JSON list of C-alpha atoms in Angstrom, two decimals:
[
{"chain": "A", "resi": 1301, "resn": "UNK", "atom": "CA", "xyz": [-12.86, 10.03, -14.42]},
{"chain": "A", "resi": 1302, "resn": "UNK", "atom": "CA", "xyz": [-10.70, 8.07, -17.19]},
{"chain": "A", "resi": 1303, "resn": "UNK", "atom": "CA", "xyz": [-13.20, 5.45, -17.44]},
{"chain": "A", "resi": 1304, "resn": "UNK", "atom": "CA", "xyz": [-15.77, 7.68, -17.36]},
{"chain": "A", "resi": 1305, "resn": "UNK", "atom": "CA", "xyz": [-14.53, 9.78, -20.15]},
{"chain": "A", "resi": 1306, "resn": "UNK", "atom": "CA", "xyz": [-14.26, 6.14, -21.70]},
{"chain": "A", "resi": 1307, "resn": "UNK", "atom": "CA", "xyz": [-17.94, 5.71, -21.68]},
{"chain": "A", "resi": 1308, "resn": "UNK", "atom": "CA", "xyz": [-19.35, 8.96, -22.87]},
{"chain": "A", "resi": 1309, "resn": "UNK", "atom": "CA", "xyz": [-17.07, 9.18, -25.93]},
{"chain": "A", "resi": 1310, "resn": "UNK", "atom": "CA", "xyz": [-18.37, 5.77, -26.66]},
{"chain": "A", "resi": 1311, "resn": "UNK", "atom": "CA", "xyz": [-21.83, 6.58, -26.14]},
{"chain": "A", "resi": 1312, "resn": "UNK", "atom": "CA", "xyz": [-21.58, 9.73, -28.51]},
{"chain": "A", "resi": 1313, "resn": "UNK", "atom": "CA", "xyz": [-18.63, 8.76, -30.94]},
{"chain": "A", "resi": 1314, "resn": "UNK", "atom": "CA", "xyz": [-18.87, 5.25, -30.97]},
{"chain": "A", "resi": 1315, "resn": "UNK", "atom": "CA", "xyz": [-16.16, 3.10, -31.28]},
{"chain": "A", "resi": 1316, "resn": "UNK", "atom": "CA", "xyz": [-13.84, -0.07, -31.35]},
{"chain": "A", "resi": 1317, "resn": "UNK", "atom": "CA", "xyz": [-17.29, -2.13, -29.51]},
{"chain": "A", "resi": 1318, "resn": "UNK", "atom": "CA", "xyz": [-14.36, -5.43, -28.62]},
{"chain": "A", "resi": 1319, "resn": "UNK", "atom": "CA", "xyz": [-12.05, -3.22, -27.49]},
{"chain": "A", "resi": 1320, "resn": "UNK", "atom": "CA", "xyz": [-14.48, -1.13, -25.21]},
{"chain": "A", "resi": 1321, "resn": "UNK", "atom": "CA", "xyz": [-15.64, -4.81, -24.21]},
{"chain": "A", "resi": 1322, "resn": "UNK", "atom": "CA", "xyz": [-12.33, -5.74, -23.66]},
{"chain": "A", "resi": 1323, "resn": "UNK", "atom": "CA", "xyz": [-11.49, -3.04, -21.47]},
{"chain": "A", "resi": 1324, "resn": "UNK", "atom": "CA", "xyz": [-14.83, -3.25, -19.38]},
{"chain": "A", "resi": 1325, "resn": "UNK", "atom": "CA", "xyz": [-14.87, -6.95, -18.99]},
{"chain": "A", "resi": 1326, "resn": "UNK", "atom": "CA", "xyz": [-15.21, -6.91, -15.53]},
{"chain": "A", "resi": 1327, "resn": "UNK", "atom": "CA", "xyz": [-17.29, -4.33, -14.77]},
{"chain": "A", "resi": 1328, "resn": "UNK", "atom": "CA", "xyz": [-20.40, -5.46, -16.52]},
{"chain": "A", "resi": 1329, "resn": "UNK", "atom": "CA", "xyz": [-23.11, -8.14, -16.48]},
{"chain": "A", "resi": 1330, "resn": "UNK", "atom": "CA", "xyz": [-23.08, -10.81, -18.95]},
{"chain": "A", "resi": 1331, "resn": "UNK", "atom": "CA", "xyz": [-24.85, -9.91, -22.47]},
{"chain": "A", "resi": 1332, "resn": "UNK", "atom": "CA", "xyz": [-24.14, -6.03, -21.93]},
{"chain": "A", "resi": 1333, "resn": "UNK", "atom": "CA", "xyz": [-24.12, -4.46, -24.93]},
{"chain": "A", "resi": 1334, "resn": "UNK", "atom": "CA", "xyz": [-22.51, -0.90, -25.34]},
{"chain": "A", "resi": 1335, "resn": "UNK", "atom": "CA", "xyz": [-24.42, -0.34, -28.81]},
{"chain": "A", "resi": 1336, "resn": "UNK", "atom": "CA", "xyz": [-28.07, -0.61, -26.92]},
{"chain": "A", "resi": 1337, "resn": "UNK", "atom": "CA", "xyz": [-27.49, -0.49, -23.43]},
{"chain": "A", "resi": 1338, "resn": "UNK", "atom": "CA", "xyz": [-25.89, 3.25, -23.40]},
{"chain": "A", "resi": 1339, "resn": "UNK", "atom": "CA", "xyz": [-28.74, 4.81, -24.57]},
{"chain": "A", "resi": 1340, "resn": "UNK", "atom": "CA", "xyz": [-30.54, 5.60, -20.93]},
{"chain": "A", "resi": 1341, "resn": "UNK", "atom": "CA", "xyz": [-28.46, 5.10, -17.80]},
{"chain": "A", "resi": 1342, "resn": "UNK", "atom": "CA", "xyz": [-28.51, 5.58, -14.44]},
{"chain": "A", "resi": 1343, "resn": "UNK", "atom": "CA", "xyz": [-25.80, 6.67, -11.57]},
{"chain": "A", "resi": 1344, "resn": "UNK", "atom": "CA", "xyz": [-25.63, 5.33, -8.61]},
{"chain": "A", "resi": 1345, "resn": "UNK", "atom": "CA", "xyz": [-22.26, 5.40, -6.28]},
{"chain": "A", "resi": 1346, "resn": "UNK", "atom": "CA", "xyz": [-20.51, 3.42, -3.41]},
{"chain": "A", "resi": 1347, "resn": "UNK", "atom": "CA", "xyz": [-21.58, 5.30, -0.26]},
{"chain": "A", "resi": 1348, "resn": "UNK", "atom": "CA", "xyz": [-18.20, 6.13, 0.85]},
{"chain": "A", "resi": 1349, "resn": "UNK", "atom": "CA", "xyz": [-17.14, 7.15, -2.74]},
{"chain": "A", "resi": 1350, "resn": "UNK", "atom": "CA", "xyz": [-15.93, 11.03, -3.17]},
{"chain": "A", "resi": 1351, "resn": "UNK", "atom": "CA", "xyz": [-18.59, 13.31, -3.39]},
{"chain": "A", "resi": 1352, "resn": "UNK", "atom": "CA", "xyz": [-16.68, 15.47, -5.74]},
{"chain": "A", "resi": 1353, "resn": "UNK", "atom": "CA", "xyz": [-16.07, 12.54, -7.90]},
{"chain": "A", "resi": 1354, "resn": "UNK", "atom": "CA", "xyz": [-19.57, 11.53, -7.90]},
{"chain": "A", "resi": 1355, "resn": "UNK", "atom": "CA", "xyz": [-20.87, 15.38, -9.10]},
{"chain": "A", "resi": 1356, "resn": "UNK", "atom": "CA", "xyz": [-17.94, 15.66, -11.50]},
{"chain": "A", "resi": 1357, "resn": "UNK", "atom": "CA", "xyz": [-19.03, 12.28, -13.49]},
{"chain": "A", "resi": 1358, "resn": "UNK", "atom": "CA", "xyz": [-22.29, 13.01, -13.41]},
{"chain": "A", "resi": 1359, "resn": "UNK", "atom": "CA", "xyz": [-21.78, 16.08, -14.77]},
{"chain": "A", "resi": 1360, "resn": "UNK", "atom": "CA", "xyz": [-20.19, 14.44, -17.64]},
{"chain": "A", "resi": 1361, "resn": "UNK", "atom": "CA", "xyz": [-22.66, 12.33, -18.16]},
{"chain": "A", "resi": 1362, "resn": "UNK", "atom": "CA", "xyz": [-25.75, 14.91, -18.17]},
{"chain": "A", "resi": 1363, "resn": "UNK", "atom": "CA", "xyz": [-23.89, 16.96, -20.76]},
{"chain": "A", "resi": 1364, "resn": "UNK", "atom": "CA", "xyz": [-23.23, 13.97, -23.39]},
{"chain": "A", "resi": 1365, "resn": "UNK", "atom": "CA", "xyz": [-27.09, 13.26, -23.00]},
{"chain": "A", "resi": 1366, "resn": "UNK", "atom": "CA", "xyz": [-27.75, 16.64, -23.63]},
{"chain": "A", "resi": 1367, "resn": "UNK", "atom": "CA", "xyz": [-25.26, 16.75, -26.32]},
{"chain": "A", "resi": 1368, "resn": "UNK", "atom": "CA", "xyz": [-26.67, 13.51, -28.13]},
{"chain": "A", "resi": 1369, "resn": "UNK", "atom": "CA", "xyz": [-30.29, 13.92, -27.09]},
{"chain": "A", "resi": 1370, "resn": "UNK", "atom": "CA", "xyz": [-30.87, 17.41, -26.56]},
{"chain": "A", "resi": 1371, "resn": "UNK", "atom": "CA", "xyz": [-31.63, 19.66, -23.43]},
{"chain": "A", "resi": 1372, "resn": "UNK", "atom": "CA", "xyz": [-35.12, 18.85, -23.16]},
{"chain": "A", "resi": 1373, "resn": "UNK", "atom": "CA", "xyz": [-34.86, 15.11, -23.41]},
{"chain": "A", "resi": 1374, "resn": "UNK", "atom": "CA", "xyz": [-31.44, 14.53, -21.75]},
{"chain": "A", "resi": 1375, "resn": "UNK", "atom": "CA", "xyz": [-34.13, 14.16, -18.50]},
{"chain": "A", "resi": 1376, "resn": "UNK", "atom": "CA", "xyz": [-35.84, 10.51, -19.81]},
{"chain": "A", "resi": 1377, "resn": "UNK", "atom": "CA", "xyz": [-32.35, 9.11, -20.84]},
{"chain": "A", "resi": 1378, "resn": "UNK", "atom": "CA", "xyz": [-29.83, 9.98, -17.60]},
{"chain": "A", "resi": 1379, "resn": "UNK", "atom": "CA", "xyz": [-30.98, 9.98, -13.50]},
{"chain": "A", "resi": 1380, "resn": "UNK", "atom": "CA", "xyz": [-28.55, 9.58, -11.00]},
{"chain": "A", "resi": 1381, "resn": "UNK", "atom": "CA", "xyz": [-29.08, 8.25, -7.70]},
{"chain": "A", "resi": 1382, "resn": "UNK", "atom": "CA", "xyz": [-27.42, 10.09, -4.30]},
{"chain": "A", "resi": 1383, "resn": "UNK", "atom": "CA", "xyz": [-26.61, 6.98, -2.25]},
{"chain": "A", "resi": 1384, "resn": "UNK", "atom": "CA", "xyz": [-23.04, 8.59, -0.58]},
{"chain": "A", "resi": 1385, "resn": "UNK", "atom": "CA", "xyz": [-23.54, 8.28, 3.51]},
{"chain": "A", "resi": 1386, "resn": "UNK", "atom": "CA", "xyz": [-23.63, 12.36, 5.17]},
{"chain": "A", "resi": 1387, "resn": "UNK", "atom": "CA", "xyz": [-21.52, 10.93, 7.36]},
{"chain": "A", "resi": 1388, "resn": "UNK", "atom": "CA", "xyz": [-18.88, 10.52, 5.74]},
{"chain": "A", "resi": 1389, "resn": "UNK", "atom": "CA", "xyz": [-19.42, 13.35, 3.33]},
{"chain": "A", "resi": 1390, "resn": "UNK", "atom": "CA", "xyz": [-19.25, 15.09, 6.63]},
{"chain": "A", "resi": 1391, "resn": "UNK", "atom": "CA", "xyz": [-16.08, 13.54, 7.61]},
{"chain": "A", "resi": 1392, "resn": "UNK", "atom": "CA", "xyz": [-14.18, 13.75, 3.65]},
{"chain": "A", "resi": 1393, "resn": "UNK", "atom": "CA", "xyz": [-15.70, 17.75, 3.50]},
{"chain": "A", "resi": 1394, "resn": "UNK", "atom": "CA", "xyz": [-13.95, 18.23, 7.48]},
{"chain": "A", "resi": 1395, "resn": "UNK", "atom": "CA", "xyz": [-10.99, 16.50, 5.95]},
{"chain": "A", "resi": 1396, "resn": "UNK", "atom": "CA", "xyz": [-10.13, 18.53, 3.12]},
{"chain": "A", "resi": 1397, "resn": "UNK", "atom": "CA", "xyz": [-10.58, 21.68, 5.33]},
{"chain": "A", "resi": 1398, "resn": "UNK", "atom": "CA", "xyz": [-7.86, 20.76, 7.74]},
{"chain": "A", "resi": 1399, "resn": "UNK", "atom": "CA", "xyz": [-5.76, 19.71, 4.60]},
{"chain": "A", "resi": 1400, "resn": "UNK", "atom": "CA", "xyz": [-6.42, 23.32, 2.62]},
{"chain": "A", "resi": 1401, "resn": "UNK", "atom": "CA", "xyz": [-5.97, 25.05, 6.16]},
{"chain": "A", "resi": 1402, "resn": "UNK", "atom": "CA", "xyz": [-2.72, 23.79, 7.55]},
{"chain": "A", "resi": 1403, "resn": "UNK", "atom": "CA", "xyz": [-0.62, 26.26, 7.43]},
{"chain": "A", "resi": 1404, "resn": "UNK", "atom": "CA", "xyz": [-2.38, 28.24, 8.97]},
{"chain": "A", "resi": 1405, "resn": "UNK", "atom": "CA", "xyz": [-3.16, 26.28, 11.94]},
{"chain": "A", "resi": 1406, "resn": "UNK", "atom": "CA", "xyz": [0.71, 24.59, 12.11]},
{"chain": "A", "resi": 1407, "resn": "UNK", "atom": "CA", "xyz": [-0.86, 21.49, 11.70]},
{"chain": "A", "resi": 1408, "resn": "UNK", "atom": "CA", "xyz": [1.43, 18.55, 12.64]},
{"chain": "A", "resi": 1409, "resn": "UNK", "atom": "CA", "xyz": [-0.30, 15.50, 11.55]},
{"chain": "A", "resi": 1410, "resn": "UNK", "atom": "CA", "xyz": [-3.96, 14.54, 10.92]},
{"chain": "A", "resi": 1411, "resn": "UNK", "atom": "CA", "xyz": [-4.61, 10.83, 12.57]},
{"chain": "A", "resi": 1412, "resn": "UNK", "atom": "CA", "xyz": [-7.47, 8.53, 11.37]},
{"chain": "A", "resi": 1413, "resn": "UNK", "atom": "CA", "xyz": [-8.90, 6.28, 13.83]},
{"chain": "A", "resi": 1414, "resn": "UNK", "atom": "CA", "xyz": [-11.43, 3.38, 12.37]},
{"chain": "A", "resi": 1415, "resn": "UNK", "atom": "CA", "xyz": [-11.13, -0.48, 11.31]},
{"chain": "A", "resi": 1416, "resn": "UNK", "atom": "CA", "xyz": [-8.55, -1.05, 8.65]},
{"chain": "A", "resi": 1417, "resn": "UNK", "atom": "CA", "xyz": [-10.71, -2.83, 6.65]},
{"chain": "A", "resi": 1418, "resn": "UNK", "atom": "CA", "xyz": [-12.85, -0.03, 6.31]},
{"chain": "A", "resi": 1419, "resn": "UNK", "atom": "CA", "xyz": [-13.25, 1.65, 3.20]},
{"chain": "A", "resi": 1420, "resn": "UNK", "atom": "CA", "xyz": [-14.36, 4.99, 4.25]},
{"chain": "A", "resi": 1421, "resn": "UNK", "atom": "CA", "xyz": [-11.46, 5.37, 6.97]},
{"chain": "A", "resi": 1422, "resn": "UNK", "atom": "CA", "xyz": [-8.71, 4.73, 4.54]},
{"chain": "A", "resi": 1423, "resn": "UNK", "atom": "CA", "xyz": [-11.01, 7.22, 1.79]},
{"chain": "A", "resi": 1424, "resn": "UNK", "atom": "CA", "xyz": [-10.24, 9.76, 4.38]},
{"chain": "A", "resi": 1425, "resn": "UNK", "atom": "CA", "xyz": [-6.67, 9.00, 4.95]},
{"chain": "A", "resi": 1426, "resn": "UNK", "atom": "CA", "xyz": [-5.88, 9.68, 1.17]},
{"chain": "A", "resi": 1427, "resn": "UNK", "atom": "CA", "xyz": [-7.04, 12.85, 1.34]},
{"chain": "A", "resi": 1428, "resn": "UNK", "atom": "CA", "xyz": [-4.63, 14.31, 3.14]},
{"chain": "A", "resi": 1429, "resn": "UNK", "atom": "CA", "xyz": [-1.71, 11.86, 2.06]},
{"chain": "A", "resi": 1430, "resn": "UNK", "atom": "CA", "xyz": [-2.81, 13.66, -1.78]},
{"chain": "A", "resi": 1431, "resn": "UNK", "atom": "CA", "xyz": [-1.47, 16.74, -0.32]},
{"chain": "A", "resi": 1432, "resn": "UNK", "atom": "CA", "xyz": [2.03, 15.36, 1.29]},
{"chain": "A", "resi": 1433, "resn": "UNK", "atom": "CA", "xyz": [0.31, 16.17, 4.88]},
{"chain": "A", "resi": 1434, "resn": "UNK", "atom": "CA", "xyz": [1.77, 13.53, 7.32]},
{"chain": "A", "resi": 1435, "resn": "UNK", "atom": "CA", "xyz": [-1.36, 11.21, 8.36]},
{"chain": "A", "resi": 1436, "resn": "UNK", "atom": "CA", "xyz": [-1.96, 8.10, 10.60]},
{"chain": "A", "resi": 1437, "resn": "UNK", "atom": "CA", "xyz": [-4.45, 5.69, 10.07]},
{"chain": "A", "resi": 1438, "resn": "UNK", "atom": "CA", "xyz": [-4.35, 3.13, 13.57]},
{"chain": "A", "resi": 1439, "resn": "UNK", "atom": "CA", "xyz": [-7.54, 0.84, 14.40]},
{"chain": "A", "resi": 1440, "resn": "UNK", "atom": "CA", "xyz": [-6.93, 1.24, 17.79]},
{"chain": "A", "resi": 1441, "resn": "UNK", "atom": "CA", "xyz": [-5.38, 3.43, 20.67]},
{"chain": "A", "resi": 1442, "resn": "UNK", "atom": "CA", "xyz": [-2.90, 0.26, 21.30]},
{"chain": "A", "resi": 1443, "resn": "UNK", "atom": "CA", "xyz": [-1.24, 1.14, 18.18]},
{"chain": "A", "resi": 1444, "resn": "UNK", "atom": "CA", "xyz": [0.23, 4.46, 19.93]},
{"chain": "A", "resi": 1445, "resn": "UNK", "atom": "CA", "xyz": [3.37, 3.36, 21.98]},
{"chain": "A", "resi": 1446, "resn": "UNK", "atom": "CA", "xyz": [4.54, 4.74, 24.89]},
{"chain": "A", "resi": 1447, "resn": "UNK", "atom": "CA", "xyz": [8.14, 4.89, 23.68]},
{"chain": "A", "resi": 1448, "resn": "UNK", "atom": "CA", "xyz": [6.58, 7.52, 21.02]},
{"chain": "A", "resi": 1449, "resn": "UNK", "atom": "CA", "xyz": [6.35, 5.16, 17.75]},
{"chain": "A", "resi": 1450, "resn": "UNK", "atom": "CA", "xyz": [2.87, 4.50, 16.18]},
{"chain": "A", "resi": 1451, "resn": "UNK", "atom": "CA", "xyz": [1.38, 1.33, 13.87]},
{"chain": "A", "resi": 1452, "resn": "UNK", "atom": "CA", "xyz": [-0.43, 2.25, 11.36]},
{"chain": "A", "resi": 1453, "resn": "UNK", "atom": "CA", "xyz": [-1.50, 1.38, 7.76]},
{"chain": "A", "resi": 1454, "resn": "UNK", "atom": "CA", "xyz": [-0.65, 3.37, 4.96]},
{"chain": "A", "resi": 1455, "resn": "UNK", "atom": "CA", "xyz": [-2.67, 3.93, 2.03]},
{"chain": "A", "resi": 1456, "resn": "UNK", "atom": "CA", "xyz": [-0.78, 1.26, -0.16]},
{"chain": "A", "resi": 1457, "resn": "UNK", "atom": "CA", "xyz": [-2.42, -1.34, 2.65]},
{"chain": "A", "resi": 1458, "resn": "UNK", "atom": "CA", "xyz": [0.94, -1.72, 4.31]},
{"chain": "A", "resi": 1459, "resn": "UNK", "atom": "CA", "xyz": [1.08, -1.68, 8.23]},
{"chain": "A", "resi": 1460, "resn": "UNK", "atom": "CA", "xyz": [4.12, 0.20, 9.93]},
{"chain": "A", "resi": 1461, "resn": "UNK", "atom": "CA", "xyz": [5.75, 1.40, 12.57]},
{"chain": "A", "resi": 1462, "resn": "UNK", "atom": "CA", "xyz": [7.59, 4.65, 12.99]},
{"chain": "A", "resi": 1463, "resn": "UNK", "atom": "CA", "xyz": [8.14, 7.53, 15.19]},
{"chain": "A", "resi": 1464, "resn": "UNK", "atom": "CA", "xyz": [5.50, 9.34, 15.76]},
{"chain": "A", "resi": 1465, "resn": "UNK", "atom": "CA", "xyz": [5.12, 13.30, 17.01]},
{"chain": "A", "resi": 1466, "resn": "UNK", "atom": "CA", "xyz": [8.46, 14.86, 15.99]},
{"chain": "A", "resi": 1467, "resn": "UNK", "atom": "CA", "xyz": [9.32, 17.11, 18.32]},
{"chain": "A", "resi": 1468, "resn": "UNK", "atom": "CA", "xyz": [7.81, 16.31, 22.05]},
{"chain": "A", "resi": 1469, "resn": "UNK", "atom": "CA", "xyz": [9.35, 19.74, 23.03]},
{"chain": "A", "resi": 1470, "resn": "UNK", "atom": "CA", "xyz": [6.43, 21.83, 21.33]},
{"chain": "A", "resi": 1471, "resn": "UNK", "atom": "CA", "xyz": [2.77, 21.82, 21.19]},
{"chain": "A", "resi": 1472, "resn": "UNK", "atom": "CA", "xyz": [1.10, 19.82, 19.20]},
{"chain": "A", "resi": 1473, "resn": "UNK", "atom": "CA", "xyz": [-1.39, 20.52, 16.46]},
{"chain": "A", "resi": 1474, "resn": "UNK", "atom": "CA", "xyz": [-3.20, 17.82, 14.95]},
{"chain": "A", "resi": 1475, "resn": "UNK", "atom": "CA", "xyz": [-5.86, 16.94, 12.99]},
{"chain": "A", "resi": 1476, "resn": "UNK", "atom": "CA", "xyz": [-8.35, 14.25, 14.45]},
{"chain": "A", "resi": 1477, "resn": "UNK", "atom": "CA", "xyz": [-11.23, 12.45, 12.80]},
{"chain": "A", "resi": 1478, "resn": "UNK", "atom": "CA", "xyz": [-12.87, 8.77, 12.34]},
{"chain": "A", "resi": 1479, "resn": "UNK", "atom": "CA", "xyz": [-14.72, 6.26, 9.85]},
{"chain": "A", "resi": 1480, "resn": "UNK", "atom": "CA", "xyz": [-18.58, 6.88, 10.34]},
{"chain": "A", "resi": 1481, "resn": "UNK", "atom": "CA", "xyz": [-19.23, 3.44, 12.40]},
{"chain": "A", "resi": 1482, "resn": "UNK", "atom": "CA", "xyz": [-16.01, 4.55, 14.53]},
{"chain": "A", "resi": 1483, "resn": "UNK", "atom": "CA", "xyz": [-16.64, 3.92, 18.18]},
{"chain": "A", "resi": 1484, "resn": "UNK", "atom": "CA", "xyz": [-16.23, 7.42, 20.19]},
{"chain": "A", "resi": 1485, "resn": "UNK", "atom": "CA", "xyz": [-14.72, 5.06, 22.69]},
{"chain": "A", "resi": 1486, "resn": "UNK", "atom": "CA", "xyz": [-11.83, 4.36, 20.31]},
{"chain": "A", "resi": 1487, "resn": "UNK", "atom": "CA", "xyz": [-11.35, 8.01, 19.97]},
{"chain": "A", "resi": 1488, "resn": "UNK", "atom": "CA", "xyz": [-11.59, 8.80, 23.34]},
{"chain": "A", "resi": 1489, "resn": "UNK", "atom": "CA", "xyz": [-8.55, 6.10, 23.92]},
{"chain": "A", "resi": 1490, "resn": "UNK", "atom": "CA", "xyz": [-6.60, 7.16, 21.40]},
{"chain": "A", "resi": 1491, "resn": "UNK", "atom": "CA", "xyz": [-6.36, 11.07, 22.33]},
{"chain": "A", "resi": 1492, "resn": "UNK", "atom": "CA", "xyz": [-5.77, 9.83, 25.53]},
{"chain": "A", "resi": 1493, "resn": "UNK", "atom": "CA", "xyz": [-2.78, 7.96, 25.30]},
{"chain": "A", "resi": 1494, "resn": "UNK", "atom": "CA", "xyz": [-1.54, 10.61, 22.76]},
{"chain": "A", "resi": 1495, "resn": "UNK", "atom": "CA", "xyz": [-1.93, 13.26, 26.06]},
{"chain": "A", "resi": 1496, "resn": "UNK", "atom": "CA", "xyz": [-0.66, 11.09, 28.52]},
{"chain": "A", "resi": 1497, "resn": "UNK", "atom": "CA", "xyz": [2.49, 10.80, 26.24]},
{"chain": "A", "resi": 1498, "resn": "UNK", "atom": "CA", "xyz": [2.71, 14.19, 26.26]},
{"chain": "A", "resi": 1499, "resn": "UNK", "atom": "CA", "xyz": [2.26, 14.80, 30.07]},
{"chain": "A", "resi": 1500, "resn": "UNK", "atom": "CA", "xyz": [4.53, 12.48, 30.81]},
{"chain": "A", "resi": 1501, "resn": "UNK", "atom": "CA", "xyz": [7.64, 13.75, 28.38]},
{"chain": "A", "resi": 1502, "resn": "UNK", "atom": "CA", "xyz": [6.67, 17.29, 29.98]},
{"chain": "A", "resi": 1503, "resn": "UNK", "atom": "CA", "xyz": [6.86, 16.13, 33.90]},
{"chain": "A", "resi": 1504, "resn": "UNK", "atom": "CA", "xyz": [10.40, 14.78, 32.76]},
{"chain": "A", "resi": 1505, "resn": "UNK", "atom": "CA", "xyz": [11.70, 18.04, 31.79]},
{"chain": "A", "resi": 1506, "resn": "UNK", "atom": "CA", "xyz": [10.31, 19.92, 34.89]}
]
């Protein structure tokens, strides 16, 4: 949104054109110019990007064409283009339900199972690390030990190890969900060896 701010108050302020060049300089094609290139634009997103985001910066963009064109032609000078997967709007909107609703369902954890180099499986992971809910991102259902630790990587990119369900002696709530090209095999394996875990700390204290 920062950058985007950047843009509109160029587009209907003007500005410091270096500077804004400057700042920019690797984010747009060679011979851009901010002076005559501003003046009808077009939005189109990554399609795992936050929908959210994406309305919110349109937004701000319709309303400084409106502002510097006026309501009726704002329409020939701004279009925006809706490229973000369902899928994984699915997935983000699912997300941020479990995240708003946890203390009401005692959630534990919410684990995120899909490739770590995929950038819609770690976009979900930062939702709910945003709001301090423990989270697991794993690639695999090998990354859940049997000794109760679990690999993962953590938003900064980092992989690591660490205990995993707190306290054995309860139920456990969690949260589950996966990238969009996630194999519901990989799911499947995971939940598995998180219930066999369970099962088997449970037969020990019969």
């Amino acid at each position: 949104m920062k950058e985007a701010q950047m843009v509109v108050d160029y587009m209907t302020k003007g500005g410091d054109k270096e500077a804004f060049l400057e700042y920019f300089k690797n984010a747009v094609s060679e011979g851009f110019d901010p002076d005559t290139m501003l003046q009808k634009i077009g939005l189109a997103n990554q399609t795992t990007m936050y929908k959210k985001e994406t309305r919110a910066i349109g937004q701000l963009l319709q309303k400084a064409m409106m502002e510097k064109y006026g309501p009726v032609d704002a329409k020939d000078h701004y279009m925006e283009f809706d490229t973000i997967c369902d899928a994984t709007q699915e997935r983000q909107d699912a997300v941020h339900d479990l995240v708003e609703n946890k203390e009401d369902l005692g959630l534990d954890f919410i684990l995120v199972i899909g490739g770590w180099d995929s950038s819609n499986t770690a976009h979900l992971l930062e939702i709910p690390h945003k709001k301090d809910v423990r989270s697991f991102h794993i690639d695999r259902a090998q990354c859940i030990g049997a000794d109760n630790t679990i690999t993962h990587r953590t938003v900064d990119g980092e992989i690591v190890t660490e205990p995993f369900i707190l306290d054995l002696e309860k139920e456990v709530v969690m949260g589950v969900t996966s990238g969009a090209s996630t194999p519901d095999a990989a799911v499947q394996d995971s939940l598995s060896s998180i219930f066999m875990m369970k099962q088997l700390h449970d037969k020990k204290d019969e």
